[in-house]
Coordinates of C-alpha atoms in Angstrom, one line a residue:
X188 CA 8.8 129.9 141.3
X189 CA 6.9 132.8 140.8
X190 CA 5.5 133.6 137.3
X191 CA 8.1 136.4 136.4
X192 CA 8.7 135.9 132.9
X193 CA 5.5 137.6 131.8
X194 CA 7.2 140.8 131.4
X195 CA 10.0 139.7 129.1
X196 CA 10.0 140.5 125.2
X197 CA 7.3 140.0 123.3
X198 CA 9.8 137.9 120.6
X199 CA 9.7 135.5 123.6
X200 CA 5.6 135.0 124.0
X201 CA 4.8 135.6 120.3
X202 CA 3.5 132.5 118.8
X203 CA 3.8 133.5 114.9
X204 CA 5.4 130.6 113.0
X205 CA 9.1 131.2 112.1
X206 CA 9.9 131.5 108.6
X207 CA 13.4 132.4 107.1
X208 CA 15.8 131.2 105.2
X209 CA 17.9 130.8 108.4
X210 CA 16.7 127.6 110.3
X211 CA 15.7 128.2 113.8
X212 CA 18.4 126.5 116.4
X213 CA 15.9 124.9 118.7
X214 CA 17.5 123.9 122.2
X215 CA 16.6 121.1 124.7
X216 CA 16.9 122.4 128.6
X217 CA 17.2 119.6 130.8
X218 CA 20.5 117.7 130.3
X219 CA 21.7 119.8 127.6
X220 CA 21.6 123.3 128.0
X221 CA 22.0 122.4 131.5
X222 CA 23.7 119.3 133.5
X223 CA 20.5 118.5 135.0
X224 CA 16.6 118.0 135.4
X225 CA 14.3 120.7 136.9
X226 CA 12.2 117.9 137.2
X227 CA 14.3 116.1 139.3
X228 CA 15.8 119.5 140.7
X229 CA 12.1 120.8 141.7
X230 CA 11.6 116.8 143.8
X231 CA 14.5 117.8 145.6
X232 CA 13.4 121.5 146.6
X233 CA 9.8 120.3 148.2
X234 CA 11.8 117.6 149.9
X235 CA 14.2 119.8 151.4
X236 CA 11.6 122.6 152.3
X237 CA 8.2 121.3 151.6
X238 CA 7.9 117.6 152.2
X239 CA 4.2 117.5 152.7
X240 CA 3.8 118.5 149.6
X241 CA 4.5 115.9 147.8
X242 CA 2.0 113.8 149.5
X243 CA -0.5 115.4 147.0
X244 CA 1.8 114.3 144.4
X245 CA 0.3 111.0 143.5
X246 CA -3.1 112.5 143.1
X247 CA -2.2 115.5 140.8
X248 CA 0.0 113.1 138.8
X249 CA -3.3 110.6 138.2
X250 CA -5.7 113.7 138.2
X251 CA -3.9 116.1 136.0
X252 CA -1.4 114.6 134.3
X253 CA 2.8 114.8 134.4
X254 CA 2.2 118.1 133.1
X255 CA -0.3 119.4 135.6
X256 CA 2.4 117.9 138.4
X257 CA 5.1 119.5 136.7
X258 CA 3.1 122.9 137.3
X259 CA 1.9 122.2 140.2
X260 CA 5.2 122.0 142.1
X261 CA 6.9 124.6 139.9
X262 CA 4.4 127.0 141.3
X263 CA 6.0 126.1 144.7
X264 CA 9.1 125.6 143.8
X265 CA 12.0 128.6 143.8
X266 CA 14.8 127.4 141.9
X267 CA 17.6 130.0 140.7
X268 CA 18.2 130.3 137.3
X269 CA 22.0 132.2 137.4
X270 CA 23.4 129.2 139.7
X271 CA 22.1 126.3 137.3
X272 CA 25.0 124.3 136.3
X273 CA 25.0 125.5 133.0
X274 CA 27.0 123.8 130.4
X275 CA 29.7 126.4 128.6
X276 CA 30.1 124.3 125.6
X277 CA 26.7 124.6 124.9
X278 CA 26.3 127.8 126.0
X279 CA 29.1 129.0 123.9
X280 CA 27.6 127.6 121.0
X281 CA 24.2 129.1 121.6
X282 CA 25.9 132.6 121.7
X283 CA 27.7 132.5 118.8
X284 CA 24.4 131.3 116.3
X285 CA 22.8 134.3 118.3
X286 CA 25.4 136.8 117.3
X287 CA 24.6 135.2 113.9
X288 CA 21.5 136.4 114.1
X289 CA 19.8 133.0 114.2
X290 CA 16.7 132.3 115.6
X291 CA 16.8 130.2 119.1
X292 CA 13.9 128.5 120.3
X293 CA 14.1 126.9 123.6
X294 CA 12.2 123.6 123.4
X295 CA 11.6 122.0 127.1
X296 CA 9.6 119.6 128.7
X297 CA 10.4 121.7 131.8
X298 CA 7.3 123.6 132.7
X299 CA 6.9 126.9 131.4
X300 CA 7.3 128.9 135.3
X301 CA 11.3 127.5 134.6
X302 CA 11.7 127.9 131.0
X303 CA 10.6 131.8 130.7
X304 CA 12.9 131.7 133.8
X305 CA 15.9 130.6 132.6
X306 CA 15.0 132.4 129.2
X307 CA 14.8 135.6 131.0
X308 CA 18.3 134.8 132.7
X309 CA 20.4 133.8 129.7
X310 CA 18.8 136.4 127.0
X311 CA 19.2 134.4 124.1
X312 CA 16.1 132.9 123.1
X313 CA 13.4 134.3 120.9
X314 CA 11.0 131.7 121.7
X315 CA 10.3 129.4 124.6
X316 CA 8.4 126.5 124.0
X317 CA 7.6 124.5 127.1
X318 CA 5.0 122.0 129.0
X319 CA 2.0 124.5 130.0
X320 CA 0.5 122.2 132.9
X321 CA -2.1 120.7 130.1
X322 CA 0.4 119.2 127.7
X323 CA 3.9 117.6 128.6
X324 CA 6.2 118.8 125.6
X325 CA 8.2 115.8 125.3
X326 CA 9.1 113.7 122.2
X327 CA 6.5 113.8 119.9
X328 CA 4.6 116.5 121.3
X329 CA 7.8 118.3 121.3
X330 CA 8.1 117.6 117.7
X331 CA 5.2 118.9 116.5
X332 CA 5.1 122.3 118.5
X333 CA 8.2 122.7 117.2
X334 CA 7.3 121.7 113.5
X335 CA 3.8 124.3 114.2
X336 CA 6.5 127.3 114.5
X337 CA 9.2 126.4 112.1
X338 CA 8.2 126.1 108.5
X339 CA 11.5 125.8 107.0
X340 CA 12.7 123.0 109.5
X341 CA 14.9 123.2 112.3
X342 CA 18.5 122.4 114.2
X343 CA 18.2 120.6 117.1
X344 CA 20.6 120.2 120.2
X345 CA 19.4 117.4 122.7
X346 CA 21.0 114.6 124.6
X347 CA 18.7 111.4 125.7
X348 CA 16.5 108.7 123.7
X349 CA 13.3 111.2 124.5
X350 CA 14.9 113.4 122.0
X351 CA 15.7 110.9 119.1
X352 CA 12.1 112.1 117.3
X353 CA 14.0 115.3 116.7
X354 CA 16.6 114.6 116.2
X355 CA 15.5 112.4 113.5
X356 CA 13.3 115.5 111.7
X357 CA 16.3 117.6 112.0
X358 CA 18.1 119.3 109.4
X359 CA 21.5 119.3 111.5
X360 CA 21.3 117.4 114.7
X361 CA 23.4 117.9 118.0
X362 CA 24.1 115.3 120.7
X363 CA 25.4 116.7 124.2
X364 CA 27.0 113.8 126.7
X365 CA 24.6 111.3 125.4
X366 CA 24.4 107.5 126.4
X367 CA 26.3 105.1 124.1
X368 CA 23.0 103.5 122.6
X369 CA 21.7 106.8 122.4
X370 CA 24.2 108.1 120.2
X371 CA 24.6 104.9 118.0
X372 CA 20.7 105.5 117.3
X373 CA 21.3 109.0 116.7
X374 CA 24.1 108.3 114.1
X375 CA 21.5 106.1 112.1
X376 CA 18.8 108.3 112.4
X377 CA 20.8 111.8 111.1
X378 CA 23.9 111.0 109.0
X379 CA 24.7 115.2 110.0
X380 CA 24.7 113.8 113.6
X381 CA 27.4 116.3 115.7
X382 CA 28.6 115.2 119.2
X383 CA 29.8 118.0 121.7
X384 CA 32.8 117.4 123.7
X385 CA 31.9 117.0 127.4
X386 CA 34.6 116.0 130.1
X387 CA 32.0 113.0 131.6
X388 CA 35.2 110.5 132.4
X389 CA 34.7 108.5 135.5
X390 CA 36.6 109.8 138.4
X391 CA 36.6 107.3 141.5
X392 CA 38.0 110.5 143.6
X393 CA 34.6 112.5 142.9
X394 CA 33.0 109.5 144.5
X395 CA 35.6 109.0 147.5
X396 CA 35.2 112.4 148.5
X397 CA 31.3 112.6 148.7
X398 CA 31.9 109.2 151.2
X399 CA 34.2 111.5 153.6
X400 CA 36.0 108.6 154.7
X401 CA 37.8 111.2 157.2
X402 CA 34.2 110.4 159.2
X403 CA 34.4 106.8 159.3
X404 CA 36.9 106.7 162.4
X405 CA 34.3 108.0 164.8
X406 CA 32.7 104.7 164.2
X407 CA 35.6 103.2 166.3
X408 CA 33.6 103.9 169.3
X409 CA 31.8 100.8 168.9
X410 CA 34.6 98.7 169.9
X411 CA 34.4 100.6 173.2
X412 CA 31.5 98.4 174.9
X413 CA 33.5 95.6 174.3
X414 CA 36.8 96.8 175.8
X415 CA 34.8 97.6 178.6
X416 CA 33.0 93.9 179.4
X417 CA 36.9 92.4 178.3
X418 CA 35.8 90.5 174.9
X419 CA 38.4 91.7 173.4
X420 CA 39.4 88.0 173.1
X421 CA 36.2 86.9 171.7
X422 CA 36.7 86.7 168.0
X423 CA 33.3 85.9 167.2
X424 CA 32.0 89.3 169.0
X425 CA 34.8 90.8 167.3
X426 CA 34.1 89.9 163.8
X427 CA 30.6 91.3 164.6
X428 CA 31.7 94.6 166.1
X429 CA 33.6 94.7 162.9
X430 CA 30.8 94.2 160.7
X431 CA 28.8 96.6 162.5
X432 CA 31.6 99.3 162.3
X433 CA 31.7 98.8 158.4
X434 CA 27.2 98.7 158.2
X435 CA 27.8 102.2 160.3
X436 CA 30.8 104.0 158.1
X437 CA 28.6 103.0 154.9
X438 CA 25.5 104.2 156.5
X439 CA 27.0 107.3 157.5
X440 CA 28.2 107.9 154.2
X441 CA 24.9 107.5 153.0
X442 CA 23.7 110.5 155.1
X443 CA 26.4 112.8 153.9
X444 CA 25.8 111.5 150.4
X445 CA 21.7 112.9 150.6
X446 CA 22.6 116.3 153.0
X447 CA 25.0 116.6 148.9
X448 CA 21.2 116.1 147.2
X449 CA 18.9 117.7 149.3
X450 CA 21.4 120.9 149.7
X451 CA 22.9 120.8 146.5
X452 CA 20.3 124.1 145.7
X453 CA 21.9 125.7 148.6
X454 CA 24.8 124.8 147.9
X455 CA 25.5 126.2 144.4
X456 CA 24.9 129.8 146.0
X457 CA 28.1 129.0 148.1
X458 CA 31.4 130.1 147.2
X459 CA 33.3 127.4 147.8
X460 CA 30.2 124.1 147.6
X461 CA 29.0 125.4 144.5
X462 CA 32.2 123.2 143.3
X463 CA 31.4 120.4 144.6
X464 CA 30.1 117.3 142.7
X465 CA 26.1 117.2 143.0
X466 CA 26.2 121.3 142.9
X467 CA 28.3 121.7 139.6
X468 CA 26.4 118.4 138.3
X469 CA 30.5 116.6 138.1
X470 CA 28.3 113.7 139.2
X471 CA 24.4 114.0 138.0
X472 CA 21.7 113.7 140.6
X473 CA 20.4 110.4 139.3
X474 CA 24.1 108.9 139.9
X475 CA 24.1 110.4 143.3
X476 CA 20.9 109.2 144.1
X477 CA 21.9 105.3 143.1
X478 CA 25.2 105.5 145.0
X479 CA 23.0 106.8 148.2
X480 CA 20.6 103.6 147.4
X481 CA 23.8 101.4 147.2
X482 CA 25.2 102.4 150.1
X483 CA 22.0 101.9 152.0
X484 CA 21.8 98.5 150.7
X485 CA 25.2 97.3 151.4
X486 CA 24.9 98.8 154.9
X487 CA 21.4 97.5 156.1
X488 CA 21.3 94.7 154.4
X489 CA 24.6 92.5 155.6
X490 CA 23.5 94.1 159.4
X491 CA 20.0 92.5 158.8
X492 CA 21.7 89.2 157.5
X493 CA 23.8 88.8 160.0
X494 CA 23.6 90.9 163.6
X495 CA 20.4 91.2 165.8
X496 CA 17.5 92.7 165.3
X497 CA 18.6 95.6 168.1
X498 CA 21.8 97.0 166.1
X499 CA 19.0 97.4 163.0
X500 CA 16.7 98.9 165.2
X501 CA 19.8 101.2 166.2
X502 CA 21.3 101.4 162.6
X503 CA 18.1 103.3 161.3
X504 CA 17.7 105.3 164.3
X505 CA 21.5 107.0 163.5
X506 CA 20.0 107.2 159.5
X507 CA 17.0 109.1 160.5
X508 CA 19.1 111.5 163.0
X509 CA 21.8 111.6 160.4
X510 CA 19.2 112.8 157.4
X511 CA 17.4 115.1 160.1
X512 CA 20.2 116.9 161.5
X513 CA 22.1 117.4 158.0
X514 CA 18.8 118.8 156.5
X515 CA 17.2 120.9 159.2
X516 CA 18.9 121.0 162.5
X517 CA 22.8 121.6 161.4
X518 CA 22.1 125.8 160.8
X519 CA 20.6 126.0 164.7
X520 CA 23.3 125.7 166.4
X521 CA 21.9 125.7 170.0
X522 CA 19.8 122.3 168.9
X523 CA 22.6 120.8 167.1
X524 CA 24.6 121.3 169.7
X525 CA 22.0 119.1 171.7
X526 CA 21.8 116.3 169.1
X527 CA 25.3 115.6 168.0
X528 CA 25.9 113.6 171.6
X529 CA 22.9 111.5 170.3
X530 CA 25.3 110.4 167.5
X531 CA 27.7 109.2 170.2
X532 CA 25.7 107.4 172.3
X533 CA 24.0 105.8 169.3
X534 CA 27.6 104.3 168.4
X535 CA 28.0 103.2 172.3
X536 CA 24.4 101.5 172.1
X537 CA 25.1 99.9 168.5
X538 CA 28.6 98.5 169.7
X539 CA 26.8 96.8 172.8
X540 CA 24.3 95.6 170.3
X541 CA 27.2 94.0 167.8
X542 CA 28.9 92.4 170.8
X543 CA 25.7 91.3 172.6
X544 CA 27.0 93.1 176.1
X545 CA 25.6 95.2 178.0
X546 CA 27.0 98.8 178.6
X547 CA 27.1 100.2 182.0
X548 CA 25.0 102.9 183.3
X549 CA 28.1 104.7 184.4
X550 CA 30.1 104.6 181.2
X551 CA 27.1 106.3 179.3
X552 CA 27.0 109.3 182.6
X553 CA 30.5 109.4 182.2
X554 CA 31.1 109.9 178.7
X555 CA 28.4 112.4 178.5
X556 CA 29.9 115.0 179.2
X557 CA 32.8 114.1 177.0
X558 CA 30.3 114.0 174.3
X559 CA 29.4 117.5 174.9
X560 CA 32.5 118.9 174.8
X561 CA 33.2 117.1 171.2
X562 CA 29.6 118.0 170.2
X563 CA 30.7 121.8 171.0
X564 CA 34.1 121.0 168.6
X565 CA 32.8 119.5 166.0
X566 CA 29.8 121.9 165.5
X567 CA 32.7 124.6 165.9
X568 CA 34.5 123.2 163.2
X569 CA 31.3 122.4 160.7
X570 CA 30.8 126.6 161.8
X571 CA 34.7 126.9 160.2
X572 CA 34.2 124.8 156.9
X573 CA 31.2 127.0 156.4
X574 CA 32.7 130.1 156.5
X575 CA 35.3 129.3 153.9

């Protein structure tokens, strides 16, 4: 993200303490004033665009510090203030103190390249206090920088365990969507402990829909290499055919689960993704990312358990296509085109696998042309759900 924010008012940079009768309304970003982490958000962007990147990572982190990491990939990191998945209770709230005439300070452990940003975007703030690539302004060293600028105390609005320090030294504390334990510590630390609202119920449909289930019947094709060779009567092959048919829907679920990650930047400036779960943060990026491990688990592991060594070979060939097409061959058409088949014949290969037959050279010439034609539909059809 480029370093835009120099330009914005000078009640933003100036570093004068605050003093006033009025106590300051100081603001945590990550999790609160938004549903999400830069942090985590910033990962994502050099893993969708910059992978190498983050092969330096390691280094900066033991060399410079979280901080200095934190700046270092902010500085090549774009992220969009206006589509953040701001939260409008908060927000709300933040508007009306202003209108007040309160002081806001917005106090981040997000580097400074995102706070000014997001600053800049909202208009609220007269302060931004933020990690500066030397120190990570979290917890404690949070506390203090704020303690350095407001003489008369503070409010604070935060929402994990890093923020109990804080919320502890506050005059008036604010939770937003914190963890049980987080809240019962709260509660003992600041008896003026208020909780926000947030609608964070469970809702097994958000789940079921990032799965596509719809997908899962292309997986039938496995069976086909056993038609063929007439096992059909084997039950033993069967049962295995079976298992790999489940290993493969949960894998591919898994790949449509990480396209929701790796895009989810992308697609918040969409009309119609930007609703989706991982783009309006209905389901955080930490839970998506643990139902993407568990469905890797539950689909390599049984297949590693239980069916040879060649439908695991097979199995993370499909992942790797899966993640590589979903993240950077699905917008060029004319290659896509030329992969999807690859899917298909993967599914022909893994079946023959499963059932331990072997498939015939003619079925594979045969059906490729029939995989073509339904490579040329459904990349028609992904063209379709695009547009809308």
């Amino acid at each position: 993200m480029p370093e835009s924010g120099r330009s914005s008012s000078e009640a933003v940079r100036n570093s004068a303490p605050v003093v006033g009768h009025d106590r300051p309304l100081c603001v945590d970003l990550d999790g609160t004033l938004i549903a999400t982490d830069l942090f985590v958000e910033t990962v994502l962007y050099h893993l969708r665009f910059r992978p190498l990147s983050l092969i330096a990572a390691p280094w900066w982190l033991v060399r410079e510090g979280k901080a200095g990491l934190k700046r270092r990939l902010a500085k090549l990191a774009h992220i969009d203030p206006a589509t953040l998945p701001y939260r409008p209770v908060i927000l709300a709230f933040v508007k009306k103190e202003r209108a007040k005439g309160r002081t806001l300070i917005l106090a981040t452990a997000s580097d400074e390249l995102f706070a000014r940003a997001v600053a800049e975007h909202l208009n609220v703030f007269d302060r931004v206090l933020s990690s500066d690539g030397k120190t990570n302004l979290k917890a404690g060293a949070k506390l203090l920088a704020i303690r350095a600028v407001c003489a008369d105390g503070f409010d604070y609005i935060g929402d994990s365990a890093a923020d109990l320090p804080l919320l502890e030294a506050a005059t008036h504390a604010y939770l937003v969507a914190p963890r049980q334990a987080v809240r019962t510590r709260s509660e003992s630390l600041n008896p003026t402990l208020h909780v926000f609202p947030t609608s964070t119920a469970f809702n097994p449909r958000v789940i079921l829909r990032m799965l596509r289930p719809e997908r899962w019947a292309r997986n039938l094709l496995l069976l086909v290499p056993a038609m063929i060779a007439h096992e059909g009567h084997n039950t033993r092959r069967l049962l295995d055919v079976g298992l790999g048919i489940v290993c493969f829907s949960l894998c591919t679920s898994s790949i449509f689960v990480a396209r929701d990650i790796l895009n989810v930047q992308d697609d918040r400036h969409h009309p119609s993704k930007c609703q989706g779960p991982m783009a309006s943060c209905i389901l955080s990026l930490s839970a998506g990312s643990w139902l993407f491990a568990s469905l890797m688990l539950t689909a390599f592991l049984p297949a590693m358990l239980l069916l040879r060594g060649q439908f695991v070979v097979i199995l993370a060939s499909h992942f790797v296509l899966g993640i590589v097409y979903s993240v950077y061959v699905r917008s060029r058409l004319l290659v896509a085109v030329i992969v999807l088949p690859g899917f298909y014949a993967l599914r022909l290969m893994a079946g023959s696998a499963a059932a331990s037959v072997e498939i015939p050279p003619w079925l594979l010439v045969s059906l490729s042309l029939l995989f073509l034609s339904l490579a040329f539909v459904e990349r028609n059809t992904e063209e379709l759900n695009e547009a809308r």
